[in-house]
Amino acid sequence: MASTETTTATPTAAAEDTAKDTTGATGKAVSKDTGKATSGADRPDHLAGLEAGLDALETRAAAKVPVRQLLRTKALPPVLAVALVIVVWQLAYHFQVKPHYDLPSPADVAGSLHQMWLQGQLLGYIWTSVSRGALGFVVAVLIGTPLGLLVARVAPVRAAIGPILSGLQSMPSVAWVPAAIIWFGLNDSTIYAVVLLGAVPSIANGLVSGVDQVPPLFLRAGRTIGATGLRGVRHVLLPAALPGYLAGLKQGWAFSWRSLMAAEIIATSPDLGTGLGQLLENARTNQDMPSVLAAIGLILVVGIGIELLVFRPMERRVLRSRGLRPGGA
């Protein structure tokens, strides 16, 4: 009998020992082969990262931000900054940091803008410059995009043209104005030539930077499913390079706007019409400081407006589509 009891107890003890070895001291599952935990905090780092990514995919988008909170976080800070600038400006005017004819008050500048509005000229000045800038920018995109793709994907072209594009991007656009006037005369061709020379290198370099950041795995996967040639560029390369390309577009618009103002200030003629740059130059010629500051303010407002109304929503949409920004942000 004793022998039978001993034989019966031995498998039970072995099973308990096996369970202890399997669960470990902390009660977590342990691999028999490696002796490492396979769940919880003791899992390998790459598995923990994979789980975190899957959890993020399953997480619902953030709730829509209330209008009051949006106004408080997005609109209030720039309004306060503008108010602070106006207060400092008014104090400088009050204490005559500069003579009043050199530094007019905010009210004087507002009066100049009001006078332009009453004369029916204000919107005309803005539209002349914005239409020129928009048309020049669209043409720059049509030229800069294929040029950037060519430089990014063809090594000999990159070796030959890449440094030239970088040099053109760093070159002040105003330097092209005298040459453009000699080449094309005082007409719109001069202004558009300067805009293109300022914007095309930035757009092309932005796309090159975006293409350089595309993982090679994306391109191999595209070739596997038959996305080669132009189809691969359209469906794989450009979507993957979109963040860098968008940054190049933003910079291209900034350069085109700056180039346009430089061209309008220097290439002045009645045949060209009056844009914001020519308005600024005319006010300087007439020693009309309220109009000078009003023109500077309009140039700044238009630049900020294009950024907020066009490029900022595009950037939010691209980042949100890649899971880099919550849905309500």
mmCIF file of C-alpha atoms in Angstrom:
data_model
loop_
_atom_site.group_PDB
_atom_site.id
_atom_site.type_symbol
_atom_site.label_atom_id
_atom_site.label_comp_id
_atom_site.label_asym_id
_atom_site.label_seq_id
_atom_site.Cartn_x
_atom_site.Cartn_y
_atom_site.Cartn_z
ATOM 1 C CA MET A 1 0.000 0.000 0.000
ATOM 2 C CA ALA A 2 2.760 2.396 0.834
ATOM 3 C CA SER A 3 4.358 1.775 -2.489
ATOM 4 C CA THR A 4 1.081 2.532 -4.257
ATOM 5 C CA GLU A 5 0.569 5.827 -2.425
ATOM 6 C CA THR A 6 4.077 6.961 -3.212
ATOM 7 C CA THR A 7 3.620 6.195 -6.891
ATOM 8 C CA THR A 8 0.341 8.114 -7.008
ATOM 9 C CA ALA A 9 1.714 11.199 -5.289
ATOM 10 C CA THR A 10 4.755 11.500 -7.509
ATOM 11 C CA PRO A 11 2.931 12.659 -10.713
ATOM 12 C CA THR A 12 0.934 15.190 -8.690
ATOM 13 C CA ALA A 13 4.065 16.724 -7.266
ATOM 14 C CA ALA A 14 5.647 16.796 -10.701
ATOM 15 C CA ALA A 15 2.586 18.570 -12.127
ATOM 16 C CA GLU A 16 2.741 21.186 -9.380
ATOM 17 C CA ASP A 17 6.443 21.744 -10.015
ATOM 18 C CA THR A 18 5.725 22.108 -13.743
ATOM 19 C CA ALA A 19 2.962 24.637 -13.063
ATOM 20 C CA LYS A 20 5.304 26.639 -10.840
ATOM 21 C CA ASP A 21 7.983 26.612 -13.513
ATOM 22 C CA THR A 22 5.434 27.644 -16.137
ATOM 23 C CA THR A 23 3.824 30.485 -14.227
ATOM 24 C CA GLY A 24 6.924 31.688 -12.447
ATOM 25 C CA ALA A 25 7.148 33.524 -9.184
ATOM 26 C CA THR A 26 4.963 36.415 -10.354
ATOM 27 C CA GLY A 27 2.095 34.319 -11.721
ATOM 28 C CA LYS A 28 2.794 35.325 -15.357
ATOM 29 C CA ALA A 29 3.129 32.936 -18.267
ATOM 30 C CA VAL A 30 6.761 31.912 -18.895
ATOM 31 C CA SER A 31 8.083 30.186 -21.993
ATOM 32 C CA LYS A 32 9.573 26.749 -21.361
ATOM 33 C CA ASP A 33 12.225 27.271 -24.014
ATOM 34 C CA THR A 34 13.450 30.730 -23.008
ATOM 35 C CA GLY A 35 12.225 31.175 -19.473
ATOM 36 C CA LYS A 36 11.112 34.770 -20.318
ATOM 37 C CA ALA A 37 7.729 36.300 -19.639
ATOM 38 C CA THR A 38 5.453 36.458 -22.635
ATOM 39 C CA SER A 39 2.776 38.827 -21.358
ATOM 40 C CA GLY A 40 2.390 42.028 -19.397
ATOM 41 C CA ALA A 41 5.195 44.425 -18.668
ATOM 42 C CA ASP A 42 7.890 41.724 -19.124
ATOM 43 C CA ARG A 43 7.197 41.242 -22.847
ATOM 44 C CA PRO A 44 9.913 42.229 -25.360
ATOM 45 C CA ASP A 45 10.010 45.894 -26.306
ATOM 46 C CA HIS A 46 9.027 45.335 -29.950
ATOM 47 C CA LEU A 47 5.931 43.386 -28.904
ATOM 48 C CA ALA A 48 4.968 46.082 -26.413
ATOM 49 C CA GLY A 49 5.338 48.706 -29.131
ATOM 50 C CA LEU A 50 3.212 46.615 -31.480
ATOM 51 C CA GLU A 51 0.473 46.326 -28.876
ATOM 52 C CA ALA A 52 0.587 50.086 -28.246
ATOM 53 C CA GLY A 53 0.221 50.752 -31.962
ATOM 54 C CA LEU A 54 -2.742 48.391 -32.278
ATOM 55 C CA ASP A 55 -4.375 49.991 -29.250
ATOM 56 C CA ALA A 56 -3.900 53.415 -30.835
ATOM 57 C CA LEU A 57 -5.578 52.215 -34.031
ATOM 58 C CA GLU A 58 -8.559 50.967 -32.054
ATOM 59 C CA THR A 59 -8.847 54.154 -29.993
ATOM 60 C CA ARG A 60 -11.671 56.395 -31.078
ATOM 61 C CA ALA A 61 -10.915 59.881 -32.406
ATOM 62 C CA ALA A 62 -10.904 62.643 -29.863
ATOM 63 C CA ALA A 63 -14.168 64.439 -29.287
ATOM 64 C CA LYS A 64 -14.744 67.646 -31.185
ATOM 65 C CA VAL A 65 -13.309 70.656 -29.407
ATOM 66 C CA PRO A 66 -16.015 73.066 -28.160
ATOM 67 C CA VAL A 67 -16.167 76.424 -29.897
ATOM 68 C CA ARG A 68 -15.482 78.304 -26.665
ATOM 69 C CA GLN A 69 -12.352 76.290 -25.964
ATOM 70 C CA LEU A 70 -11.232 76.658 -29.579
ATOM 71 C CA LEU A 71 -11.587 80.438 -29.386
ATOM 72 C CA ARG A 72 -9.736 80.532 -26.082
ATOM 73 C CA THR A 73 -6.806 78.399 -27.235
ATOM 74 C CA LYS A 74 -6.534 79.394 -30.905
ATOM 75 C CA ALA A 75 -7.946 82.894 -31.350
ATOM 76 C CA LEU A 76 -7.255 84.588 -28.032
ATOM 77 C CA PRO A 77 -3.398 84.327 -28.015
ATOM 78 C CA PRO A 78 -2.873 86.083 -31.401
ATOM 79 C CA VAL A 79 -5.483 88.720 -30.508
ATOM 80 C CA LEU A 80 -3.655 89.452 -27.278
ATOM 81 C CA ALA A 81 -0.340 89.612 -29.148
ATOM 82 C CA VAL A 82 -1.750 92.133 -31.644
ATOM 83 C CA ALA A 83 -3.245 94.174 -28.801
ATOM 84 C CA LEU A 84 0.135 94.232 -27.054
ATOM 85 C CA VAL A 85 1.851 95.463 -30.225
ATOM 86 C CA ILE A 86 -0.719 98.246 -30.614
ATOM 87 C CA VAL A 87 -0.289 99.289 -26.965
ATOM 88 C CA VAL A 88 3.504 99.445 -27.311
ATOM 89 C CA TRP A 89 3.125 101.333 -30.589
ATOM 90 C CA GLN A 90 0.770 103.859 -28.995
ATOM 91 C CA LEU A 91 3.165 104.351 -26.075
ATOM 92 C CA ALA A 92 6.057 104.938 -28.485
ATOM 93 C CA TYR A 93 3.920 107.509 -30.297
ATOM 94 C CA HIS A 94 2.862 109.170 -27.030
ATOM 95 C CA PHE A 95 6.422 109.534 -25.723
ATOM 96 C CA GLN A 96 7.687 110.576 -29.188
ATOM 97 C CA VAL A 97 10.331 107.907 -29.589
ATOM 98 C CA LYS A 98 10.339 109.197 -33.163
ATOM 99 C CA PRO A 99 8.787 112.423 -34.459
ATOM 100 C CA HIS A 100 5.108 112.059 -35.256
ATOM 101 C CA TYR A 101 5.707 112.509 -38.976
ATOM 102 C CA ASP A 102 8.065 109.486 -38.869
ATOM 103 C CA LEU A 103 6.024 107.349 -36.483
ATOM 104 C CA PRO A 104 2.287 107.977 -36.818
ATOM 105 C CA SER A 105 -0.176 106.616 -34.308
ATOM 106 C CA PRO A 106 -2.318 103.498 -34.849
ATOM 107 C CA ALA A 107 -5.298 105.824 -35.317
ATOM 108 C CA ASP A 108 -3.499 107.649 -38.148
ATOM 109 C CA VAL A 109 -2.785 104.362 -39.930
ATOM 110 C CA ALA A 110 -6.380 103.231 -39.444
ATOM 111 C CA GLY A 111 -7.507 106.559 -40.896
ATOM 112 C CA SER A 112 -5.339 105.998 -43.968
ATOM 113 C CA LEU A 113 -6.886 102.551 -44.500
ATOM 114 C CA HIS A 114 -10.347 104.043 -44.042
ATOM 115 C CA GLN A 115 -9.607 106.683 -46.666
ATOM 116 C CA MET A 116 -8.499 104.013 -49.164
ATOM 117 C CA TRP A 117 -11.709 102.135 -48.467
ATOM 118 C CA LEU A 118 -13.861 105.199 -49.045
ATOM 119 C CA GLN A 119 -12.082 105.837 -52.321
ATOM 120 C CA GLY A 120 -12.855 102.272 -53.409
ATOM 121 C CA GLN A 121 -9.177 101.432 -53.923
ATOM 122 C CA LEU A 122 -8.315 99.166 -50.992
ATOM 123 C CA LEU A 123 -9.741 95.907 -52.361
ATOM 124 C CA GLY A 124 -8.250 96.688 -55.775
ATOM 125 C CA TYR A 125 -4.737 96.937 -54.300
ATOM 126 C CA ILE A 126 -5.190 93.650 -52.451
ATOM 127 C CA TRP A 127 -6.713 91.810 -55.409
ATOM 128 C CA THR A 128 -3.974 92.918 -57.820
ATOM 129 C CA SER A 129 -1.261 91.437 -55.619
ATOM 130 C CA VAL A 130 -3.148 88.326 -54.507
ATOM 131 C CA SER A 131 -4.149 87.395 -58.074
ATOM 132 C CA ARG A 132 -0.567 87.819 -59.266
ATOM 133 C CA GLY A 133 0.780 85.812 -56.351
ATOM 134 C CA ALA A 134 -1.774 83.012 -56.801
ATOM 135 C CA LEU A 135 -1.194 82.690 -60.543
ATOM 136 C CA GLY A 136 2.582 82.757 -60.132
ATOM 137 C CA PHE A 137 2.393 80.165 -57.364
ATOM 138 C CA VAL A 138 0.229 77.788 -59.430
ATOM 139 C CA VAL A 139 2.670 77.993 -62.350
ATOM 140 C CA ALA A 140 5.558 77.460 -59.916
ATOM 141 C CA VAL A 141 3.861 74.289 -58.605
ATOM 142 C CA LEU A 142 3.390 72.986 -62.163
ATOM 143 C CA ILE A 143 7.097 73.533 -62.860
ATOM 144 C CA GLY A 144 8.560 72.687 -59.457
ATOM 145 C CA THR A 145 6.747 69.386 -58.929
ATOM 146 C CA PRO A 146 8.080 67.458 -61.967
ATOM 147 C CA LEU A 147 11.461 69.120 -61.492
ATOM 148 C CA GLY A 148 11.585 67.937 -57.879
ATOM 149 C CA LEU A 149 10.602 64.394 -58.871
ATOM 150 C CA LEU A 150 13.275 64.355 -61.575
ATOM 151 C CA VAL A 151 15.957 65.557 -59.180
ATOM 152 C CA ALA A 152 14.865 63.132 -56.450
ATOM 153 C CA ARG A 153 14.715 59.989 -58.621
ATOM 154 C CA VAL A 154 17.476 60.480 -61.216
ATOM 155 C CA ALA A 155 20.940 60.506 -59.652
ATOM 156 C CA PRO A 156 22.824 62.288 -62.486
ATOM 157 C CA VAL A 157 20.191 65.046 -62.587
ATOM 158 C CA ARG A 158 20.426 65.412 -58.831
ATOM 159 C CA ALA A 159 24.202 65.718 -58.974
ATOM 160 C CA ALA A 160 23.943 68.363 -61.699
ATOM 161 C CA ILE A 161 20.912 70.426 -60.645
ATOM 162 C CA GLY A 162 20.579 69.812 -56.899
ATOM 163 C CA PRO A 163 23.241 72.332 -55.817
ATOM 164 C CA ILE A 164 21.876 74.907 -58.282
ATOM 165 C CA LEU A 165 18.389 74.616 -56.784
ATOM 166 C CA SER A 166 19.778 75.086 -53.279
ATOM 167 C CA GLY A 167 21.728 78.137 -54.424
ATOM 168 C CA LEU A 168 18.684 79.654 -56.123
ATOM 169 C CA GLN A 169 16.606 79.071 -53.017
ATOM 170 C CA SER A 170 19.069 80.982 -50.843
ATOM 171 C CA MET A 171 19.436 83.836 -53.345
ATOM 172 C CA PRO A 172 17.401 86.981 -52.554
ATOM 173 C CA SER A 173 14.596 87.345 -55.086
ATOM 174 C CA VAL A 174 15.131 91.101 -55.337
ATOM 175 C CA ALA A 175 18.421 90.397 -57.112
ATOM 176 C CA TRP A 176 16.475 89.104 -60.123
ATOM 177 C CA VAL A 177 14.379 92.243 -60.569
ATOM 178 C CA PRO A 178 16.921 94.392 -62.518
ATOM 179 C CA ALA A 179 17.715 91.527 -64.886
ATOM 180 C CA ALA A 180 14.015 90.725 -65.388
ATOM 181 C CA ILE A 181 13.275 94.374 -66.214
ATOM 182 C CA ILE A 182 16.013 94.345 -68.854
ATOM 183 C CA TRP A 183 14.829 91.045 -70.298
ATOM 184 C CA PHE A 184 11.063 91.613 -70.311
ATOM 185 C CA GLY A 185 10.521 95.333 -69.731
ATOM 186 C CA LEU A 186 8.087 96.948 -67.313
ATOM 187 C CA ASN A 187 5.182 94.523 -67.663
ATOM 188 C CA ASP A 188 3.634 91.551 -65.917
ATOM 189 C CA SER A 189 6.194 89.164 -67.418
ATOM 190 C CA THR A 190 8.878 90.732 -65.246
ATOM 191 C CA ILE A 191 6.845 90.219 -62.087
ATOM 192 C CA TYR A 192 5.949 86.603 -62.888
ATOM 193 C CA ALA A 193 9.557 85.784 -63.792
ATOM 194 C CA VAL A 194 10.735 87.006 -60.397
ATOM 195 C CA VAL A 195 7.959 85.069 -58.629
ATOM 196 C CA LEU A 196 8.868 81.846 -60.443
ATOM 197 C CA LEU A 197 12.566 82.225 -59.725
ATOM 198 C CA GLY A 198 11.727 82.637 -56.044
ATOM 199 C CA ALA A 199 9.135 79.863 -55.676
ATOM 200 C CA VAL A 200 10.199 77.013 -57.977
ATOM 201 C CA PRO A 201 13.448 76.091 -56.118
ATOM 202 C CA SER A 202 11.631 75.950 -52.767
ATOM 203 C CA ILE A 203 8.858 73.703 -54.102
ATOM 204 C CA ALA A 204 11.320 71.391 -55.859
ATOM 205 C CA ASN A 205 13.611 71.116 -52.834
ATOM 206 C CA GLY A 206 10.644 70.441 -50.547
ATOM 207 C CA LEU A 207 9.533 67.557 -52.751
ATOM 208 C CA VAL A 208 13.086 66.201 -52.917
ATOM 209 C CA SER A 209 13.245 66.243 -49.128
ATOM 210 C CA GLY A 210 9.891 64.471 -48.882
ATOM 211 C CA VAL A 211 10.898 61.770 -51.379
ATOM 212 C CA ASP A 212 14.160 61.176 -49.514
ATOM 213 C CA GLN A 213 12.156 60.366 -46.371
ATOM 214 C CA VAL A 214 9.929 57.732 -48.022
ATOM 215 C CA PRO A 215 10.822 54.263 -46.670
ATOM 216 C CA PRO A 216 12.115 51.951 -49.445
ATOM 217 C CA LEU A 217 9.647 49.324 -48.256
ATOM 218 C CA PHE A 218 6.774 51.458 -49.574
ATOM 219 C CA LEU A 219 8.294 51.546 -53.046
ATOM 220 C CA ARG A 220 8.951 47.792 -53.054
ATOM 221 C CA ALA A 221 5.390 47.119 -51.928
ATOM 222 C CA GLY A 222 4.109 49.359 -54.703
ATOM 223 C CA ARG A 223 6.135 47.514 -57.324
ATOM 224 C CA THR A 224 4.812 44.219 -55.967
ATOM 225 C CA ILE A 225 1.206 45.248 -56.640
ATOM 226 C CA GLY A 226 2.079 46.708 -60.036
ATOM 227 C CA ALA A 227 2.389 50.405 -59.127
ATOM 228 C CA THR A 228 5.364 51.266 -61.318
ATOM 229 C CA GLY A 229 6.268 54.268 -63.426
ATOM 230 C CA LEU A 230 3.774 57.120 -63.301
ATOM 231 C CA ARG A 231 1.275 54.954 -61.399
ATOM 232 C CA GLY A 232 3.868 54.379 -58.697
ATOM 233 C CA VAL A 233 4.591 58.085 -58.507
ATOM 234 C CA ARG A 234 0.909 58.975 -58.267
ATOM 235 C CA HIS A 235 -0.286 56.264 -55.893
ATOM 236 C CA VAL A 236 2.808 55.536 -53.784
ATOM 237 C CA LEU A 237 5.597 58.082 -54.019
ATOM 238 C CA LEU A 238 3.669 61.372 -53.872
ATOM 239 C CA PRO A 239 1.271 60.303 -51.081
ATOM 240 C CA ALA A 240 4.179 59.017 -48.994
ATOM 241 C CA ALA A 241 6.184 62.217 -49.606
ATOM 242 C CA LEU A 242 3.210 64.494 -48.970
ATOM 243 C CA PRO A 243 4.354 65.968 -45.593
ATOM 244 C CA GLY A 244 7.670 67.136 -47.037
ATOM 245 C CA TYR A 245 5.994 68.262 -50.248
ATOM 246 C CA LEU A 246 3.463 70.300 -48.270
ATOM 247 C CA ALA A 247 6.279 71.962 -46.348
ATOM 248 C CA GLY A 248 7.863 72.847 -49.689
ATOM 249 C CA LEU A 249 4.568 74.305 -50.919
ATOM 250 C CA LYS A 250 4.276 76.500 -47.821
ATOM 251 C CA GLN A 251 7.815 77.730 -48.254
ATOM 252 C CA GLY A 252 7.236 78.194 -51.979
ATOM 253 C CA TRP A 253 4.240 80.434 -51.288
ATOM 254 C CA ALA A 254 6.271 82.465 -48.777
ATOM 255 C CA PHE A 255 9.043 82.947 -51.340
ATOM 256 C CA SER A 256 6.604 83.795 -54.115
ATOM 257 C CA TRP A 257 4.885 86.429 -51.945
ATOM 258 C CA ARG A 258 8.209 87.969 -50.972
ATOM 259 C CA SER A 259 9.382 87.935 -54.584
ATOM 260 C CA LEU A 260 6.150 89.549 -55.723
ATOM 261 C CA MET A 261 6.498 92.396 -53.218
ATOM 262 C CA ALA A 262 10.104 92.996 -54.282
ATOM 263 C CA ALA A 263 9.107 93.085 -57.958
ATOM 264 C CA GLU A 264 6.149 95.421 -57.348
ATOM 265 C CA ILE A 265 8.278 97.828 -55.303
ATOM 266 C CA ILE A 266 11.002 98.124 -57.934
ATOM 267 C CA ALA A 267 9.136 97.570 -61.223
ATOM 268 C CA THR A 268 6.610 100.379 -60.967
ATOM 269 C CA SER A 269 4.648 101.556 -63.982
ATOM 270 C CA PRO A 270 1.107 102.847 -64.626
ATOM 271 C CA ASP A 271 0.634 99.977 -67.074
ATOM 272 C CA LEU A 272 1.222 97.406 -64.324
ATOM 273 C CA GLY A 273 -1.597 98.516 -62.062
ATOM 274 C CA THR A 274 -1.157 99.213 -58.378
ATOM 275 C CA GLY A 275 -0.549 96.302 -56.055
ATOM 276 C CA LEU A 276 0.479 96.377 -52.424
ATOM 277 C CA GLY A 277 4.159 96.664 -53.283
ATOM 278 C CA GLN A 278 3.615 99.632 -55.574
ATOM 279 C CA LEU A 279 1.289 101.174 -52.965
ATOM 280 C CA LEU A 280 4.139 100.950 -50.474
ATOM 281 C CA GLU A 281 6.619 102.521 -52.888
ATOM 282 C CA ASN A 282 4.226 105.336 -53.821
ATOM 283 C CA ALA A 283 3.628 106.121 -50.161
ATOM 284 C CA ARG A 284 7.378 106.216 -49.547
ATOM 285 C CA THR A 285 7.870 108.590 -52.475
ATOM 286 C CA ASN A 286 5.203 110.901 -51.081
ATOM 287 C CA GLN A 287 6.590 110.701 -47.525
ATOM 288 C CA ASP A 288 3.180 109.474 -46.385
ATOM 289 C CA MET A 289 4.103 107.405 -43.342
ATOM 290 C CA PRO A 290 0.538 106.394 -42.378
ATOM 291 C CA SER A 291 0.104 104.901 -45.850
ATOM 292 C CA VAL A 292 3.544 103.261 -45.645
ATOM 293 C CA LEU A 293 2.631 101.480 -42.427
ATOM 294 C CA ALA A 294 -0.828 100.690 -43.759
ATOM 295 C CA ALA A 295 0.698 98.998 -46.828
ATOM 296 C CA ILE A 296 3.116 97.033 -44.633
ATOM 297 C CA GLY A 297 0.206 95.922 -42.465
ATOM 298 C CA LEU A 298 -1.809 94.795 -45.491
ATOM 299 C CA ILE A 299 1.132 92.781 -46.840
ATOM 300 C CA LEU A 300 1.488 91.082 -43.458
ATOM 301 C CA VAL A 301 -2.236 90.394 -43.099
ATOM 302 C CA VAL A 302 -2.531 88.843 -46.569
ATOM 303 C CA GLY A 303 0.475 86.586 -45.942
ATOM 304 C CA ILE A 304 -0.903 85.403 -42.604
ATOM 305 C CA GLY A 305 -4.397 84.985 -44.072
ATOM 306 C CA ILE A 306 -3.191 82.686 -46.862
ATOM 307 C CA GLU A 307 -1.284 80.624 -44.310
ATOM 308 C CA LEU A 308 -4.294 80.245 -41.997
ATOM 309 C CA LEU A 309 -6.967 79.733 -44.653
ATOM 310 C CA VAL A 310 -5.113 77.536 -47.146
ATOM 311 C CA PHE A 311 -1.997 75.831 -45.831
ATOM 312 C CA ARG A 312 -2.899 75.312 -42.165
ATOM 313 C CA PRO A 313 -6.066 73.266 -42.982
ATOM 314 C CA MET A 314 -4.112 71.222 -45.538
ATOM 315 C CA GLU A 315 -1.430 70.502 -42.966
ATOM 316 C CA ARG A 316 -3.983 69.475 -40.333
ATOM 317 C CA ARG A 317 -5.705 67.137 -42.794
ATOM 318 C CA VAL A 318 -2.449 65.448 -43.798
ATOM 319 C CA LEU A 319 -1.297 64.991 -40.195
ATOM 320 C CA ARG A 320 -4.709 63.722 -39.110
ATOM 321 C CA SER A 321 -4.816 61.200 -41.961
ATOM 322 C CA ARG A 322 -1.525 59.780 -40.691
ATOM 323 C CA GLY A 323 -2.640 59.609 -37.068
ATOM 324 C CA LEU A 324 -0.236 62.377 -36.028
ATOM 325 C CA ARG A 325 -2.967 64.703 -34.757
ATOM 326 C CA PRO A 326 -6.213 63.968 -32.901
ATOM 327 C CA GLY A 327 -9.436 64.369 -34.851
ATOM 328 C CA GLY A 328 -10.582 67.354 -32.829
ATOM 329 C CA ALA A 329 -7.304 69.288 -33.000
#
